Amino acid sequence: MTSRPVFFFVRYGLILLALVIVLIPTVWMGTMAFKPFPEWTTATGDLTWLPKEATWGNFEYIFTGQTEDLLVTLDRTAERPILASLLTAVLGTAIAVIAGTLGAYSVSRFKIGNNLPLSVLQLRLFPPLAVMIPVMIMWASLGMVDTWWGLSLIYGIVTLPFAFWLMKTFFDDVPIEIEEAALVEGCSRFRVFWKVTLPMVKAALASTCLFVFILNWSDYLIALLLTRKDWVTIPVYMNSLASAMGGQMYGCKAALGLIAAIPPVVLGIAIQKYLVRGLTFGALKQ
Amino acid sequence: MAAIRLSHLTKKFGAFTAVDALDLLIPDKEFVALLGPSGCGKTTTMNMIAGIEQATEGQILFDDRDVRRLPPNQRDVGFVFQNYAIFTHMTVYDNLAFGLSVRKLARAEIDRRVREMAALMRLEDRLEWPSSKLSVNELQKVAIGRSAITEPAIFLLDEPLSNLDAAFRAFMRTELKHLQHQFQQTMVYVTHDQIEAMSLADRIAVMNLGELQQYGTPAEVYNRPRNTFVANFMGSPSMNLLPCRLIAEAGALCFGFGEAGRLDAGGDGAMQHRARAAAGAEVIFGVRPEDLEIAPPDGPGGLKGVVSFVEPVGPRTIVHLKLAEQTVKVAKEKRYKVSIGAAVRVTAPMAKCHLFDAASGEAIGLG
């Protein structure tokens, strides 16, 4: 590593630039959420960074359907989409991570299914739209459109390759001797997996959960195609926050966006310990 | 407590034969070393005994119980891995308790035995440590303790000392011997270090290229090597193996080394007998460096040579001599002084020499 000052400035300059690019829209969303209707656009005045008259009105509006600023009454409020998003994203993540972990372990440890990893990956090589139309037809004929299980299932299937591949690389890194040692000590195969291997990759498991959850949580396309009314998720619902009179309801969308950011952030903080600690398969002297 | 009988044990990986029709009887309570260079099949043999690797052919008997088809968790063996395979996500205590808790022993009993083992291994003050924080030496102790605590009938160790520093290795060597004495287990020990095998084992099985070369006590293997591989592998520096020609002249036999001269098979009856058995064949003359003598150049008999290199190795001095066509090593005491380039004569007491068939490498005239 060089420590010449010019590199110092270039390096930190670039980091700063990246941070600005990432954070400014986020900050903009954060302040927008508290701006009253007239401050949303330039239509009635100047745009400011901070709200001139901060208000909870946007939050009130999306949850109750009305607020004094706006004449339009919302026919659907945000609780139901938030619930739908939470339920389907969590279930979809559970399906993908459980199936992906078991599959990845089998492929990593037993010399079978050599083509499986690549065929699983193939699932991701199709353009989503090319896959989604047949899926829509299948789901419709199975009566799974606009149901929580139908959406959870497709989330699980779509994110399975990620869970599978992430977990496979982690399992590949667990030395086989660790498992052999546990076997010789008297463990059954399943117990080896449950008591030894899985605890050793729990950091990896946590990262995989977070990653898959964020994928499911932020999905728009699938929910748009597979839900109608009852199980519309946050991103789809957000798109409906517009009216003929008021146009795009930026403040309300920002408020909803702020709420939608909470679960990934909370989850990220909750498992931060594992994310930071990373993977230490230390006790092997090679 | 069990004897291990391997018969016709074979392991193939595709077209490659790692272990070829191995027959080996490891008596109950004995300490047997599987010795050989890397890739000789010793670890594969060990893995088959433990059940980690499935044998392609052959039988594995513990006493009279055929265990070949049993999974490792039903074989009652302890296994110490070369890289220790410590469960890093557990504390030292949990590592030691692992085998016992798998066997569902009462908590108080587990606790008693873990503390006992920790005391034996001098790990008492490390019990609550996460095992990822241990030093290599401590990892080794945990690995041995974890396997020994369930008191398996058979204890398998795969190069357990190869990663340790020299001082601790010597200490662990003694400790292992004590441990075996205490637990009265059958121990199988894989190593590529012949000194380790010599000092620890009751018997040594020398392997090469998947085949058993010789099986016997350390003294037998060292003093009566069955072939040139064993002769060369055992001992440091290794035995001098010199191709030579058998010459019969006027009823007396001698070994011709070209320009360097001849060694008279002389009055030693055994060597005479062995040399006759060879009957004119091309042979390899083997003699250990410590058995050779260096004499002034002008005496009778012996081989003429020139000192090419002197290597002081602590307790001894290894003198490298250049003969006409060959080089030999002679081990002398550490104070031995000789100058490079000096002409000398080297003699060999026939009683301590070995004779091998040049084509097959097999020892000639060994019963």
PDB file of C-alpha atoms in Angstrom, chain A residues 175-189 191 195-197 199-200 202 280-286, chain B residues 50 52 72-73 77-79 81-90 98-99 101-104 136 139 146-147 150 163:
ATOM      1  CA  PRO A 175     -13.289 -28.476   5.547  1.00  0.00           C
ATOM      2  CA  ILE A 176     -14.486 -32.022   5.131  1.00  0.00           C
ATOM      3  CA  GLU A 177     -12.337 -33.151   8.067  1.00  0.00           C
ATOM      4  CA  ILE A 178     -14.552 -31.207  10.466  1.00  0.00           C
ATOM      5  CA  GLU A 179     -17.492 -33.335   9.413  1.00  0.00           C
ATOM      6  CA  GLU A 180     -15.482 -36.531   9.359  1.00  0.00           C
ATOM      7  CA  ALA A 181     -14.347 -35.794  12.897  1.00  0.00           C
ATOM      8  CA  ALA A 182     -17.946 -35.397  14.027  1.00  0.00           C
ATOM      9  CA  LEU A 183     -18.918 -38.606  12.229  1.00  0.00           C
ATOM     10  CA  VAL A 184     -16.154 -40.556  13.914  1.00  0.00           C
ATOM     11  CA  GLU A 185     -17.190 -39.058  17.256  1.00  0.00           C
ATOM     12  CA  GLY A 186     -20.505 -40.794  16.805  1.00  0.00           C
ATOM     13  CA  CYS A 187     -22.802 -38.326  15.040  1.00  0.00           C
ATOM     14  CA  SER A 188     -25.313 -39.369  12.441  1.00  0.00           C
ATOM     15  CA  ARG A 189     -25.129 -37.632   9.072  1.00  0.00           C
ATOM     16  CA  ARG A 191     -26.646 -34.481  13.252  1.00  0.00           C
ATOM     17  CA  LYS A 195     -24.828 -29.507  15.080  1.00  0.00           C
ATOM     18  CA  VAL A 196     -21.545 -28.900  13.325  1.00  0.00           C
ATOM     19  CA  THR A 197     -21.762 -27.676   9.766  1.00  0.00           C
ATOM     20  CA  PRO A 199     -23.470 -23.570  13.144  1.00  0.00           C
ATOM     21  CA  MET A 200     -20.179 -23.077  11.347  1.00  0.00           C
ATOM     22  CA  LYS A 202     -24.400 -19.342  10.469  1.00  0.00           C
ATOM     23  CA  THR A 280     -13.768 -17.848  10.161  1.00  0.00           C
ATOM     24  CA  PHE A 281     -13.031 -21.480   9.630  1.00  0.00           C
ATOM     25  CA  GLY A 282      -9.908 -21.058  11.630  1.00  0.00           C
ATOM     26  CA  ALA A 283      -8.892 -24.143  13.512  1.00  0.00           C
ATOM     27  CA  LEU A 284      -7.333 -25.943  10.621  1.00  0.00           C
ATOM     28  CA  LYS A 285      -3.661 -25.953  10.168  1.00  0.00           C
ATOM     29  CA  GLN A 286      -3.001 -26.660   6.539  1.00  0.00           C
TER      30      GLN A 286
ATOM     31  CA  ALA B  50     -12.296 -45.309  10.479  1.00  0.00           C
ATOM     32  CA  ILE B  52     -14.547 -42.315   6.328  1.00  0.00           C
ATOM     33  CA  PRO B  72     -17.958 -44.373  11.113  1.00  0.00           C
ATOM     34  CA  ASN B  73     -20.262 -43.510  14.009  1.00  0.00           C
ATOM     35  CA  VAL B  77     -12.837 -45.423  16.885  1.00  0.00           C
ATOM     36  CA  GLY B  78     -11.098 -42.190  17.808  1.00  0.00           C
ATOM     37  CA  PHE B  79      -9.518 -40.190  15.029  1.00  0.00           C
ATOM     38  CA  PHE B  81      -6.818 -35.464  12.026  1.00  0.00           C
ATOM     39  CA  GLN B  82      -3.671 -33.965  10.629  1.00  0.00           C
ATOM     40  CA  ASN B  83      -5.314 -30.545  10.630  1.00  0.00           C
ATOM     41  CA  TYR B  84      -7.071 -31.270  13.966  1.00  0.00           C
ATOM     42  CA  ALA B  85     -10.602 -30.523  12.672  1.00  0.00           C
ATOM     43  CA  ILE B  86     -11.572 -28.635  15.816  1.00  0.00           C
ATOM     44  CA  PHE B  87     -15.133 -27.327  15.924  1.00  0.00           C
ATOM     45  CA  THR B  88     -14.303 -23.628  15.898  1.00  0.00           C
ATOM     46  CA  HIS B  89     -17.801 -22.534  16.752  1.00  0.00           C
ATOM     47  CA  MET B  90     -17.577 -24.240  20.133  1.00  0.00           C
ATOM     48  CA  PHE B  98     -18.758 -33.501  22.053  1.00  0.00           C
ATOM     49  CA  GLY B  99     -18.384 -37.261  21.790  1.00  0.00           C
ATOM     50  CA  SER B 101     -22.888 -35.623  24.627  1.00  0.00           C
ATOM     51  CA  VAL B 102     -23.505 -37.379  21.323  1.00  0.00           C
ATOM     52  CA  ARG B 103     -23.580 -40.579  23.377  1.00  0.00           C
ATOM     53  CA  LYS B 104     -26.106 -38.900  25.698  1.00  0.00           C
ATOM     54  CA  VAL B 136      -1.596 -24.732  17.254  1.00  0.00           C
ATOM     55  CA  LEU B 139      -5.496 -27.247  19.160  1.00  0.00           C
ATOM     56  CA  ARG B 146     -11.639 -34.940  22.151  1.00  0.00           C
ATOM     57  CA  SER B 147     -10.908 -38.302  20.545  1.00  0.00           C
ATOM     58  CA  THR B 150     -14.809 -41.486  24.694  1.00  0.00           C
ATOM     59  CA  ASN B 163       2.511 -29.251  12.344  1.00  0.00           C
TER      60      ASN B 163
END
